[in-house]
XYZ file of C-alpha atoms in Angstrom:
407
model
C -25.383 139.790 -105.981
C -23.735 139.470 -102.795
C -23.774 136.082 -101.028
C -23.131 135.890 -97.489
C -22.302 132.590 -96.499
C -19.726 130.358 -98.950
C -19.440 126.808 -99.933
C -15.320 125.974 -99.546
C -14.240 123.262 -102.384
C -11.360 120.817 -102.191
C -11.099 119.022 -105.087
C -9.097 115.671 -105.295
C -7.269 115.354 -108.767
C -6.290 117.962 -111.213
C -6.108 116.340 -114.617
C -8.622 116.079 -117.271
C -11.900 115.451 -114.830
C -10.138 118.022 -112.478
C -10.109 120.751 -115.207
C -13.740 120.463 -115.852
C -14.781 120.355 -112.822
C -12.680 123.548 -112.055
C -14.276 125.243 -114.446
C -17.073 124.458 -113.475
C -16.757 125.845 -109.920
C -15.402 129.330 -111.174
C -18.205 129.137 -113.822
C -21.178 128.167 -111.811
C -21.796 131.677 -109.805
C -21.117 134.022 -112.627
C -24.021 133.185 -114.699
C -26.381 131.188 -112.018
C -27.982 133.298 -108.987
C -26.561 130.680 -106.237
C -27.486 130.658 -102.837
C -23.980 129.628 -102.004
C -20.751 131.089 -103.161
C -18.001 128.456 -104.253
C -14.691 128.911 -103.442
C -12.166 127.311 -104.600
C -10.300 126.523 -101.382
C -7.861 124.047 -102.427
C -6.358 121.296 -104.391
C -4.812 117.732 -103.911
C -2.773 115.727 -106.075
C 0.305 113.415 -105.138
C 3.102 115.397 -107.278
C 3.757 118.710 -105.471
C 4.869 120.364 -108.259
C 2.450 118.850 -110.548
C -0.298 119.702 -108.227
C 1.039 123.119 -107.986
C 0.717 124.268 -111.356
C -2.454 122.945 -111.723
C -4.010 125.720 -108.999
C -1.902 127.919 -110.779
C -3.743 127.354 -113.755
C -7.090 126.142 -112.895
C -7.698 129.008 -109.917
C -7.460 127.218 -106.648
C -6.099 129.049 -103.537
C -3.919 126.524 -101.737
C -2.824 122.784 -102.662
C -2.230 119.698 -100.853
C 0.514 116.551 -101.371
C -2.269 113.851 -99.323
C -6.365 113.790 -99.715
C -6.488 113.490 -95.994
C -5.266 116.618 -94.987
C -7.456 118.240 -97.401
C -10.491 116.622 -95.433
C -9.109 117.454 -91.967
C -8.917 121.091 -92.738
C -11.437 123.216 -91.354
C -11.613 125.468 -93.678
C -13.494 123.190 -96.605
C -16.786 122.312 -96.951
C -17.341 120.069 -99.945
C -14.765 117.474 -101.177
C -14.414 116.609 -105.248
C -13.379 113.098 -105.977
C -11.965 113.064 -109.796
C -9.803 110.798 -108.848
C -9.752 107.061 -110.005
C -12.385 104.201 -109.395
C -10.342 102.632 -107.169
C -10.187 105.631 -104.665
C -13.708 106.528 -104.533
C -14.472 104.781 -102.122
C -11.764 105.416 -98.847
C -12.053 109.539 -99.798
C -15.914 109.807 -100.011
C -16.251 107.868 -96.781
C -13.917 109.504 -94.602
C -15.103 112.675 -96.092
C -18.696 112.166 -95.090
C -17.803 110.879 -91.594
C -15.495 114.006 -91.308
C -18.687 115.853 -92.131
C -17.954 117.300 -95.540
C -20.406 117.233 -98.712
C -19.421 115.014 -101.481
C -19.549 114.993 -105.216
C -17.559 111.530 -106.492
C -17.231 111.213 -109.812
C -18.390 108.227 -111.644
C -18.698 105.577 -111.749
C -19.668 105.733 -107.988
C -16.674 102.538 -107.239
C -14.921 99.679 -108.616
C -16.927 97.224 -107.071
C -21.109 96.967 -105.794
C -19.408 96.194 -102.430
C -17.314 99.317 -102.727
C -20.762 101.137 -103.534
C -23.231 99.996 -101.307
C -20.649 101.001 -98.546
C -20.696 104.285 -99.828
C -24.079 104.752 -99.894
C -24.760 103.312 -96.403
C -22.296 106.092 -94.772
C -23.792 108.964 -97.503
C -27.749 107.766 -96.692
C -26.607 108.189 -92.437
C -25.142 111.490 -93.746
C -27.903 112.779 -95.029
C -29.598 112.210 -91.919
C -26.922 115.218 -90.532
C -27.823 117.395 -93.015
C -24.588 116.530 -94.847
C -25.230 114.933 -98.686
C -23.490 113.163 -101.617
C -24.390 112.932 -105.146
C -22.330 111.083 -107.990
C -21.371 113.332 -111.383
C -23.300 111.864 -113.959
C -22.908 115.492 -115.831
C -24.708 114.216 -118.903
C -27.814 114.453 -116.973
C -26.958 118.044 -116.891
C -27.126 118.345 -120.608
C -30.368 120.922 -121.882
C -31.019 118.449 -124.458
C -31.372 115.388 -122.333
C -32.789 117.206 -119.352
C -35.755 118.238 -121.822
C -35.831 114.825 -122.891
C -36.742 113.706 -119.296
C -38.847 116.617 -118.843
C -41.303 115.288 -122.285
C -41.476 111.521 -120.477
C -42.484 112.885 -117.613
C -44.789 114.787 -118.908
C -46.177 111.831 -120.997
C -45.638 112.732 -124.081
C -44.424 109.619 -124.773
C -46.952 107.210 -123.465
C -45.562 103.971 -122.350
C -41.829 103.254 -123.307
C -41.486 99.870 -125.581
C -37.668 100.609 -127.216
C -34.643 101.837 -124.890
C -30.850 102.486 -127.793
C -27.904 104.058 -126.195
C -24.598 103.481 -127.354
C -21.791 105.506 -125.857
C -18.894 105.662 -129.133
C -15.790 107.050 -129.161
C -13.017 106.208 -131.108
C -9.451 107.309 -129.304
C -8.936 104.033 -128.601
C -9.011 102.409 -132.368
C -4.647 102.944 -132.253
C -3.539 99.714 -131.286
C -0.460 101.650 -129.998
C -1.855 103.920 -128.355
C -0.206 104.298 -124.648
C -1.156 103.021 -121.444
C -3.253 104.610 -118.648
C -5.002 104.023 -116.043
C -8.176 103.502 -118.098
C -6.859 100.832 -119.160
C -5.868 99.149 -115.806
C -9.008 97.013 -113.807
C -7.684 97.729 -110.560
C -7.632 101.275 -110.614
C -10.686 101.833 -112.905
C -12.644 98.660 -112.342
C -13.717 98.438 -116.032
C -13.008 100.100 -119.694
C -15.820 100.920 -122.149
C -18.435 99.421 -119.872
C -17.841 101.449 -116.749
C -15.709 104.782 -118.447
C -18.703 105.316 -120.816
C -21.390 102.495 -120.399
C -22.182 103.984 -116.904
C -23.413 107.654 -118.733
C -25.453 105.176 -121.161
C -27.097 103.313 -118.109
C -27.860 106.167 -115.524
C -29.285 108.363 -119.039
C -31.554 105.559 -120.058
C -32.830 105.183 -115.660
C -33.045 108.706 -115.565
C -34.983 109.801 -118.390
C -37.393 106.481 -118.776
C -37.862 106.301 -114.838
C -37.682 102.952 -115.309
C -34.607 100.931 -112.967
C -32.894 97.731 -115.635
C -34.032 94.681 -114.145
C -32.007 92.189 -115.974
C -29.256 91.877 -118.673
C -27.093 89.823 -121.662
C -24.082 91.004 -122.057
C -20.791 90.011 -124.200
C -17.481 91.987 -123.469
C -14.592 92.384 -125.960
C -11.005 93.747 -125.254
C -9.572 94.018 -128.978
C -6.233 94.850 -127.982
C -4.514 92.768 -124.860
C -1.374 94.697 -124.106
C -0.769 98.471 -124.808
C 2.598 100.343 -124.877
C 3.909 101.745 -121.438
C 5.770 104.439 -122.719
C 5.049 107.507 -124.861
C 3.027 110.758 -125.293
C -0.272 111.006 -123.856
C -2.582 113.329 -126.074
C -5.875 113.837 -124.440
C -7.349 110.623 -123.124
C -5.245 108.842 -125.988
C -1.857 109.665 -127.682
C 1.014 107.974 -129.332
C 3.268 104.859 -127.622
C 6.857 103.715 -128.195
C 6.345 100.864 -130.736
C 9.649 100.410 -131.163
C 10.636 96.260 -130.898
C 12.438 96.476 -127.635
C 9.313 98.824 -126.175
C 8.134 97.658 -123.071
C 3.957 96.713 -123.392
C 1.538 96.015 -120.601
C -1.625 94.164 -120.028
C -4.971 95.779 -121.055
C -7.225 94.076 -118.277
C -10.490 95.890 -119.231
C -12.682 95.386 -121.920
C -12.621 97.684 -124.981
C -16.228 97.054 -126.192
C -19.414 96.015 -124.225
C -22.497 95.460 -125.522
C -25.971 94.295 -123.593
C -29.668 94.014 -124.203
C -31.689 94.557 -121.147
C -35.345 94.660 -119.741
C -36.735 97.561 -118.367
C -38.459 97.266 -115.138
C -42.293 96.379 -115.295
C -44.645 99.649 -115.781
C -48.036 100.276 -116.809
C -49.916 100.907 -119.870
C -50.969 104.844 -120.662
C -54.295 104.250 -121.073
C -53.814 104.461 -124.927
C -56.265 101.693 -126.190
C -55.925 99.469 -123.320
C -56.664 99.360 -120.043
C -55.128 102.087 -117.956
C -54.674 100.209 -114.743
C -53.761 96.524 -116.713
C -49.697 95.943 -115.879
C -47.562 96.341 -119.236
C -44.202 94.516 -119.898
C -41.034 96.798 -118.937
C -39.431 98.043 -121.740
C -36.525 96.577 -123.461
C -33.330 98.408 -124.259
C -29.602 97.698 -126.220
C -26.666 99.152 -125.226
C -23.564 99.813 -126.714
C -20.570 101.182 -125.217
C -17.256 101.506 -127.253
C -13.802 103.628 -127.543
C -12.965 101.502 -131.040
C -15.870 103.381 -133.266
C -13.796 105.245 -135.899
C -15.024 108.872 -136.329
C -17.084 108.938 -133.687
C -15.702 111.196 -131.320
C -17.978 111.373 -128.249
C -21.080 110.030 -129.972
C -23.118 109.444 -126.840
C -27.087 108.795 -128.092
C -30.215 107.688 -126.649
C -33.065 106.915 -128.687
C -36.748 106.113 -126.429
C -39.809 104.768 -128.515
C -42.824 105.240 -126.455
C -46.594 104.551 -127.554
C -47.569 108.358 -128.545
C -44.397 109.278 -129.775
C -40.090 108.439 -129.780
C -36.883 111.235 -129.066
C -34.006 110.895 -129.921
C -30.176 112.305 -129.075
C -26.522 112.171 -129.795
C -24.482 114.795 -128.086
C -22.148 115.392 -131.080
C -25.267 117.392 -131.559
C -25.522 118.213 -128.339
C -27.988 121.270 -128.717
C -30.740 119.501 -130.466
C -32.935 116.963 -129.136
C -34.869 114.775 -132.371
C -39.219 114.703 -131.681
C -41.452 112.888 -133.141
C -45.225 112.708 -132.055
C -47.557 110.674 -134.053
C -50.216 112.586 -133.218
C -49.216 115.672 -135.059
C -48.028 114.301 -137.853
C -47.463 111.090 -138.825
C -46.360 111.237 -142.409
C -43.828 114.039 -141.383
C -40.808 111.910 -139.305
C -38.742 114.045 -136.643
C -38.822 116.938 -135.864
C -36.065 119.050 -135.342
C -35.822 121.080 -131.487
C -33.115 123.100 -130.936
C -32.991 123.644 -127.330
C -31.694 127.187 -126.587
C -35.018 128.916 -125.404
C -35.161 130.376 -122.026
C -38.084 127.839 -121.325
C -35.319 124.906 -121.801
C -34.275 123.120 -118.932
C -30.647 125.837 -118.103
C -31.213 127.400 -121.092
C -32.226 130.551 -119.322
C -29.029 131.678 -117.320
C -26.897 131.661 -120.909
C -26.656 133.359 -124.289
C -29.452 134.434 -126.787
C -31.737 131.959 -128.066
C -29.531 129.706 -130.927
C -26.208 130.726 -129.444
C -25.716 127.319 -127.930
C -23.913 125.756 -125.060
C -20.718 123.285 -125.614
C -19.618 119.997 -122.958
C -18.612 122.109 -119.759
C -21.760 123.375 -118.810
C -23.314 120.067 -117.698
C -20.843 120.329 -115.214
C -21.492 124.312 -114.669
C -24.883 122.628 -114.117
C -24.152 119.695 -112.163
C -22.619 122.768 -109.892
C -25.672 124.641 -109.655
C -28.425 121.988 -108.622
C -25.669 120.279 -105.726
C -25.359 124.033 -104.276
C -28.835 124.412 -104.447
C -29.980 121.521 -102.957
C -27.040 121.700 -100.077
C -29.061 125.479 -99.133
C -31.421 124.271 -99.007
C -30.947 120.422 -97.429
C -32.008 118.382 -99.488
C -31.005 115.159 -101.303
C -28.879 116.395 -104.337
C -29.132 114.186 -107.813
C -28.400 111.386 -108.540
C -27.626 110.040 -105.481
C -24.925 107.592 -103.903
C -28.141 105.143 -103.942
C -28.732 106.108 -107.857
C -24.967 105.164 -108.806
C -25.227 101.998 -106.585
C -28.280 100.814 -108.675
C -26.001 101.951 -112.112
C -23.599 100.004 -110.360
C -25.287 96.884 -110.066
C -26.220 97.730 -113.690
C -21.966 96.761 -114.828
C -21.400 94.101 -112.340
C -24.396 92.466 -114.030
C -22.694 93.165 -117.424
C -19.843 91.601 -116.557
C -21.983 88.778 -114.795
C -23.825 88.135 -118.439
C -20.611 88.531 -120.195
C -18.423 85.912 -117.793
C -21.282 82.914 -118.590
C -21.375 83.436 -122.253
C -23.814 86.218 -122.343
C -26.214 83.937 -119.870
C -29.380 86.233 -118.845
C -28.337 87.755 -115.743
C -30.795 89.992 -113.352
C -30.067 92.703 -111.027
């Protein structure tokens, strides 16, 4: 199909997230019929040789070494921000005020105040037809999107319990080297914001309920790490020599918190259908020290009618238990690869599963479609601001002996 109008993309950053986003921009129009044609127009990074090599590898037409020049370019329609959190606010606000659409990686910012400023600017830009979205890509995993559909259809009834875990192990080696993710001035927080933010967003999105309060505990297991060494993936091998310089870890290694969700209503199953119900209760855990867990982003919901469970390490499956269907049978496994499942029909024949990168492709599809329809893409900056407020409440509670903190 010939696309008459391009969507010319300029991307900031070209490391892990930059590679994932580049793959998505290239791939989306080849598997989905998009209303606009994404073009990988320019990528920006501070290191001229590094950004040039990345452009050649990832398929970008040109490069910049200053993000301001990228925003100033007349041949750019959208700015894709894949840089550390301390840069998000400045770049996103400048881009929106310059009339560029924005896709910004999560978490939205390093503070509630920054996120609030970004949201105000985004909402003003939307009135001019310029849109912003935050990149919580797990929303676009077909199995998790199916879970959302089931909740919206009322198949779980009133949700009582939410359990969310995000477990990784890439920091388990005490001599893995320092990276920007361990520097609070750049990342904002550690496991809490890096991976816990995904769990918070997924839990609120799937349930349709906001978190209203938390009681939290944060822990830093390794206070110093080698400044020199070889990066491998997210971690690597630091210089553990006796005289090797070490830097202070200024973020949490693990975050654990209980949460209460906003008040809902009973589903009528044995109760007055109009009676107010206590909101769901939740338990959250995020760590990069869970040996053997590589990317176990998990969500389980228990309702009055049914339960569901998801684990990204088995990302093509959703476990579902319906008390009315077969109360003695336990959970059944739904393999989410049928054409009627979210996003799956545009890919491979039934049973041929998808991978991590597909969530980013689906993110591009939804963003491009919303821009073409001049509708607000989701999650909006306002949605991401709510996640930021939960992150801030968790930190405040942990700093105050785990006392209850309203969001």
